JSON list of C-alpha atoms in Angstrom, two decimals:
[
{"chain": "A", "resi": 22, "resn": "MET", "atom": "CA", "xyz": [-33.14, -7.80, -0.95]},
{"chain": "A", "resi": 23, "resn": "ARG", "atom": "CA", "xyz": [-34.18, -5.53, -3.79]},
{"chain": "A", "resi": 24, "resn": "LYS", "atom": "CA", "xyz": [-31.63, -2.93, -2.67]},
{"chain": "A", "resi": 25, "resn": "LEU", "atom": "CA", "xyz": [-28.80, -5.50, -2.83]},
{"chain": "A", "resi": 26, "resn": "ILE", "atom": "CA", "xyz": [-29.70, -6.45, -6.38]},
{"chain": "A", "resi": 27, "resn": "THR", "atom": "CA", "xyz": [-29.78, -2.78, -7.39]},
{"chain": "A", "resi": 28, "resn": "ILE", "atom": "CA", "xyz": [-26.35, -2.14, -5.83]},
{"chain": "A", "resi": 29, "resn": "ALA", "atom": "CA", "xyz": [-24.89, -5.24, -7.49]},
{"chain": "A", "resi": 30, "resn": "THR", "atom": "CA", "xyz": [-26.27, -4.16, -10.87]},
{"chain": "A", "resi": 31, "resn": "LEU", "atom": "CA", "xyz": [-24.87, -0.67, -10.40]},
{"chain": "A", "resi": 32, "resn": "LEU", "atom": "CA", "xyz": [-21.45, -2.05, -9.54]},
{"chain": "A", "resi": 33, "resn": "LEU", "atom": "CA", "xyz": [-21.37, -4.03, -12.78]},
{"chain": "A", "resi": 34, "resn": "PHE", "atom": "CA", "xyz": [-21.78, -0.80, -14.73]},
{"chain": "A", "resi": 35, "resn": "LEU", "atom": "CA", "xyz": [-19.11, 0.99, -12.70]},
{"chain": "A", "resi": 36, "resn": "LEU", "atom": "CA", "xyz": [-16.45, -1.68, -13.13]},
{"chain": "A", "resi": 37, "resn": "PRO", "atom": "CA", "xyz": [-13.72, -1.01, -15.68]},
{"chain": "A", "resi": 38, "resn": "THR", "atom": "CA", "xyz": [-14.14, -2.25, -19.23]},
{"chain": "A", "resi": 39, "resn": "GLN", "atom": "CA", "xyz": [-11.80, -5.08, -18.28]},
{"chain": "A", "resi": 40, "resn": "VAL", "atom": "CA", "xyz": [-14.90, -7.07, -17.28]},
{"chain": "A", "resi": 41, "resn": "ASN", "atom": "CA", "xyz": [-15.41, -8.05, -20.94]},
{"chain": "A", "resi": 42, "resn": "ALA", "atom": "CA", "xyz": [-11.70, -8.49, -21.63]},
{"chain": "A", "resi": 43, "resn": "GLU", "atom": "CA", "xyz": [-9.85, -11.72, -22.15]},
{"chain": "A", "resi": 44, "resn": "VAL", "atom": "CA", "xyz": [-7.81, -12.54, -19.05]},
{"chain": "A", "resi": 45, "resn": "ILE", "atom": "CA", "xyz": [-4.54, -14.40, -19.42]},
{"chain": "A", "resi": 46, "resn": "ASP", "atom": "CA", "xyz": [-3.03, -15.88, -16.26]},
{"chain": "A", "resi": 47, "resn": "MET", "atom": "CA", "xyz": [0.72, -15.45, -16.73]},
{"chain": "A", "resi": 48, "resn": "GLY", "atom": "CA", "xyz": [1.57, -17.15, -13.45]},
{"chain": "A", "resi": 49, "resn": "LEU", "atom": "CA", "xyz": [4.21, -16.19, -10.92]},
{"chain": "A", "resi": 50, "resn": "PHE", "atom": "CA", "xyz": [6.63, -13.38, -11.83]},
{"chain": "A", "resi": 51, "resn": "LYS", "atom": "CA", "xyz": [9.71, -11.98, -10.13]},
{"chain": "A", "resi": 52, "resn": "LEU", "atom": "CA", "xyz": [9.08, -8.33, -9.14]},
{"chain": "A", "resi": 53, "resn": "SER", "atom": "CA", "xyz": [11.62, -5.59, -8.62]},
{"chain": "A", "resi": 54, "resn": "ALA", "atom": "CA", "xyz": [11.42, -1.79, -8.38]},
{"chain": "A", "resi": 55, "resn": "TYR", "atom": "CA", "xyz": [12.98, 1.22, -10.10]},
{"chain": "A", "resi": 56, "resn": "CYS", "atom": "CA", "xyz": [12.78, 5.02, -9.94]},
{"chain": "A", "resi": 57, "resn": "PRO", "atom": "CA", "xyz": [13.96, 7.96, -12.07]},
{"chain": "A", "resi": 58, "resn": "CYS", "atom": "CA", "xyz": [17.38, 8.21, -10.37]},
{"chain": "A", "resi": 59, "resn": "LYS", "atom": "CA", "xyz": [20.53, 7.63, -12.42]},
{"chain": "A", "resi": 60, "resn": "SER", "atom": "CA", "xyz": [21.37, 4.31, -10.76]},
{"chain": "A", "resi": 61, "resn": "CYS", "atom": "CA", "xyz": [17.89, 2.88, -11.47]},
{"chain": "A", "resi": 62, "resn": "SER", "atom": "CA", "xyz": [17.09, 4.36, -14.85]},
{"chain": "A", "resi": 63, "resn": "ASP", "atom": "CA", "xyz": [20.53, 4.93, -16.38]},
{"chain": "A", "resi": 64, "resn": "ASN", "atom": "CA", "xyz": [19.76, 8.61, -17.13]},
{"chain": "A", "resi": 65, "resn": "TRP", "atom": "CA", "xyz": [16.36, 7.87, -18.72]},
{"chain": "A", "resi": 66, "resn": "GLY", "atom": "CA", "xyz": [14.55, 9.40, -15.73]},
{"chain": "A", "resi": 67, "resn": "ARG", "atom": "CA", "xyz": [10.78, 9.10, -16.17]},
{"chain": "A", "resi": 68, "resn": "GLN", "atom": "CA", "xyz": [10.94, 8.63, -19.95]},
{"chain": "A", "resi": 69, "resn": "THR", "atom": "CA", "xyz": [9.59, 5.22, -20.98]},
{"chain": "A", "resi": 70, "resn": "LYS", "atom": "CA", "xyz": [9.76, 3.08, -24.09]},
{"chain": "A", "resi": 71, "resn": "SER", "atom": "CA", "xyz": [6.09, 3.95, -24.74]},
{"chain": "A", "resi": 72, "resn": "GLY", "atom": "CA", "xyz": [6.93, 7.67, -24.87]},
{"chain": "A", "resi": 73, "resn": "LYS", "atom": "CA", "xyz": [4.87, 8.32, -21.74]},
{"chain": "A", "resi": 74, "resn": "MET", "atom": "CA", "xyz": [6.31, 9.60, -18.50]},
{"chain": "A", "resi": 75, "resn": "ALA", "atom": "CA", "xyz": [6.52, 6.87, -15.88]},
{"chain": "A", "resi": 76, "resn": "THR", "atom": "CA", "xyz": [4.00, 7.14, -13.04]},
{"chain": "A", "resi": 77, "resn": "SER", "atom": "CA", "xyz": [4.44, 5.63, -9.60]},
{"chain": "A", "resi": 78, "resn": "ASN", "atom": "CA", "xyz": [2.42, 2.48, -8.91]},
{"chain": "A", "resi": 79, "resn": "HIS", "atom": "CA", "xyz": [1.14, 2.54, -12.51]},
{"chain": "A", "resi": 80, "resn": "THR", "atom": "CA", "xyz": [4.09, 1.98, -14.85]},
{"chain": "A", "resi": 81, "resn": "VAL", "atom": "CA", "xyz": [5.87, -1.34, -15.14]},
{"chain": "A", "resi": 82, "resn": "ALA", "atom": "CA", "xyz": [8.77, -2.44, -17.28]},
{"chain": "A", "resi": 83, "resn": "ALA", "atom": "CA", "xyz": [8.48, -5.85, -18.91]},
{"chain": "A", "resi": 84, "resn": "ASP", "atom": "CA", "xyz": [10.29, -8.07, -21.38]},
{"chain": "A", "resi": 85, "resn": "LEU", "atom": "CA", "xyz": [8.67, -7.06, -24.67]},
{"chain": "A", "resi": 86, "resn": "THR", "atom": "CA", "xyz": [8.93, -10.62, -25.97]},
{"chain": "A", "resi": 87, "resn": "VAL", "atom": "CA", "xyz": [6.56, -11.62, -23.14]},
{"chain": "A", "resi": 88, "resn": "MET", "atom": "CA", "xyz": [4.21, -8.60, -22.91]},
{"chain": "A", "resi": 89, "resn": "ASN", "atom": "CA", "xyz": [3.37, -5.66, -25.13]},
{"chain": "A", "resi": 90, "resn": "ILE", "atom": "CA", "xyz": [3.60, -1.94, -24.50]},
{"chain": "A", "resi": 91, "resn": "GLY", "atom": "CA", "xyz": [0.14, -0.86, -23.37]},
{"chain": "A", "resi": 92, "resn": "ASP", "atom": "CA", "xyz": [-0.85, -4.20, -21.84]},
{"chain": "A", "resi": 93, "resn": "LYS", "atom": "CA", "xyz": [-2.99, -3.71, -18.77]},
{"chain": "A", "resi": 94, "resn": "ILE", "atom": "CA", "xyz": [-1.92, -6.13, -16.07]},
{"chain": "A", "resi": 95, "resn": "THR", "atom": "CA", "xyz": [-2.80, -7.03, -12.52]},
{"chain": "A", "resi": 96, "resn": "ILE", "atom": "CA", "xyz": [-0.11, -7.99, -10.03]},
{"chain": "A", "resi": 97, "resn": "ASN", "atom": "CA", "xyz": [-1.50, -9.47, -6.82]},
{"chain": "A", "resi": 98, "resn": "GLY", "atom": "CA", "xyz": [-4.75, -7.58, -7.42]},
{"chain": "A", "resi": 99, "resn": "GLU", "atom": "CA", "xyz": [-3.14, -4.17, -8.19]},
{"chain": "A", "resi": 100, "resn": "GLU", "atom": "CA", "xyz": [-3.51, -2.69, -11.68]},
{"chain": "A", "resi": 101, "resn": "TYR", "atom": "CA", "xyz": [-0.54, -1.51, -13.78]},
{"chain": "A", "resi": 102, "resn": "VAL", "atom": "CA", "xyz": [0.26, -0.73, -17.41]},
{"chain": "A", "resi": 103, "resn": "VAL", "atom": "CA", "xyz": [3.29, -2.00, -19.32]},
{"chain": "A", "resi": 104, "resn": "GLU", "atom": "CA", "xyz": [4.92, 1.24, -20.49]},
{"chain": "A", "resi": 105, "resn": "ASP", "atom": "CA", "xyz": [8.61, 0.43, -20.32]},
{"chain": "A", "resi": 106, "resn": "CYS", "atom": "CA", "xyz": [11.27, -2.21, -20.79]},
{"chain": "A", "resi": 107, "resn": "GLY", "atom": "CA", "xyz": [14.73, -2.67, -19.35]},
{"chain": "A", "resi": 108, "resn": "SER", "atom": "CA", "xyz": [17.90, -4.52, -20.19]},
{"chain": "A", "resi": 109, "resn": "HIS", "atom": "CA", "xyz": [17.72, -6.51, -16.94]},
{"chain": "A", "resi": 110, "resn": "VAL", "atom": "CA", "xyz": [13.98, -7.32, -17.25]},
{"chain": "A", "resi": 111, "resn": "LYS", "atom": "CA", "xyz": [13.87, -10.70, -18.95]},
{"chain": "A", "resi": 112, "resn": "GLY", "atom": "CA", "xyz": [11.24, -13.43, -19.13]},
{"chain": "A", "resi": 113, "resn": "ASP", "atom": "CA", "xyz": [8.98, -13.66, -16.10]},
{"chain": "A", "resi": 114, "resn": "HIS", "atom": "CA", "xyz": [10.36, -10.52, -14.43]},
{"chain": "A", "resi": 115, "resn": "LEU", "atom": "CA", "xyz": [8.60, -7.14, -14.02]},
{"chain": "A", "resi": 116, "resn": "ASP", "atom": "CA", "xyz": [10.04, -3.88, -12.71]},
{"chain": "A", "resi": 117, "resn": "ILE", "atom": "CA", "xyz": [7.55, -1.56, -10.95]},
{"chain": "A", "resi": 118, "resn": "PHE", "atom": "CA", "xyz": [8.16, 2.20, -11.14]},
{"chain": "A", "resi": 119, "resn": "PHE", "atom": "CA", "xyz": [8.25, 4.36, -7.98]},
{"chain": "A", "resi": 120, "resn": "ASP", "atom": "CA", "xyz": [8.88, 8.11, -7.53]},
{"chain": "A", "resi": 121, "resn": "THR", "atom": "CA", "xyz": [11.87, 7.88, -5.19]},
{"chain": "A", "resi": 122, "resn": "HIS", "atom": "CA", "xyz": [14.83, 5.66, -4.49]},
{"chain": "A", "resi": 123, "resn": "GLU", "atom": "CA", "xyz": [13.68, 5.43, -0.87]},
{"chain": "A", "resi": 124, "resn": "GLU", "atom": "CA", "xyz": [10.53, 3.66, -2.13]},
{"chain": "A", "resi": 125, "resn": "VAL", "atom": "CA", "xyz": [12.69, 1.35, -4.23]},
{"chain": "A", "resi": 126, "resn": "ASP", "atom": "CA", "xyz": [14.82, 0.52, -1.18]},
{"chain": "A", "resi": 127, "resn": "ALA", "atom": "CA", "xyz": [11.66, -0.18, 0.85]},
{"chain": "A", "resi": 128, "resn": "PHE", "atom": "CA", "xyz": [10.13, -2.40, -1.86]},
{"chain": "A", "resi": 129, "resn": "ALA", "atom": "CA", "xyz": [9.30, -5.92, -0.69]},
{"chain": "A", "resi": 130, "resn": "ASN", "atom": "CA", "xyz": [10.00, -4.95, 2.93]},
{"chain": "A", "resi": 131, "resn": "GLY", "atom": "CA", "xyz": [13.52, -3.90, 2.03]},
{"chain": "A", "resi": 132, "resn": "LYS", "atom": "CA", "xyz": [14.36, -7.17, 0.30]},
{"chain": "A", "resi": 133, "resn": "GLY", "atom": "CA", "xyz": [14.24, -5.60, -3.19]},
{"chain": "A", "resi": 134, "resn": "ILE", "atom": "CA", "xyz": [12.69, -8.66, -4.80]},
{"chain": "A", "resi": 135, "resn": "ALA", "atom": "CA", "xyz": [9.18, -10.05, -4.46]},
{"chain": "A", "resi": 136, "resn": "TYR", "atom": "CA", "xyz": [7.03, -12.49, -6.39]},
{"chain": "A", "resi": 137, "resn": "GLY", "atom": "CA", "xyz": [3.49, -12.07, -7.55]},
{"chain": "A", "resi": 138, "resn": "ASN", "atom": "CA", "xyz": [0.76, -13.60, -9.68]},
{"chain": "A", "resi": 139, "resn": "VAL", "atom": "CA", "xyz": [0.29, -11.69, -12.94]},
{"chain": "A", "resi": 140, "resn": "LEU", "atom": "CA", "xyz": [-2.81, -11.41, -15.12]},
{"chain": "A", "resi": 141, "resn": "ILE", "atom": "CA", "xyz": [-2.97, -9.66, -18.51]},
{"chain": "A", "resi": 142, "resn": "TRP", "atom": "CA", "xyz": [-6.26, -8.02, -19.57]},
{"chain": "A", "resi": 143, "resn": "ARG", "atom": "CA", "xyz": [-6.70, -7.88, -23.33]}
]
């Protein structure tokens, strides 16, 4: 029993600083995917609105009237950072960045659109 308490205490210290953050449940969002190819990024490549280079399974594009650049978010339990925006990303829609167009085509089991619960950590 003592060992379990020690492990649980250790885990609390190893968790990200998000533990003390305010969590905002944004509800269900439409999810799509994009990559650095011309058809997805309109010649922007990996360059993002934040000035950072987009990273696969990390960078998301959001409507900047809904979320802010730098917001840390969770989509269905996976962590991302809002680093980009897009002309087609409006309201409750997020675009997840991937390295290749093949990954974009495979997104959501080839359907291209999925839905997920979104939390913001501030």
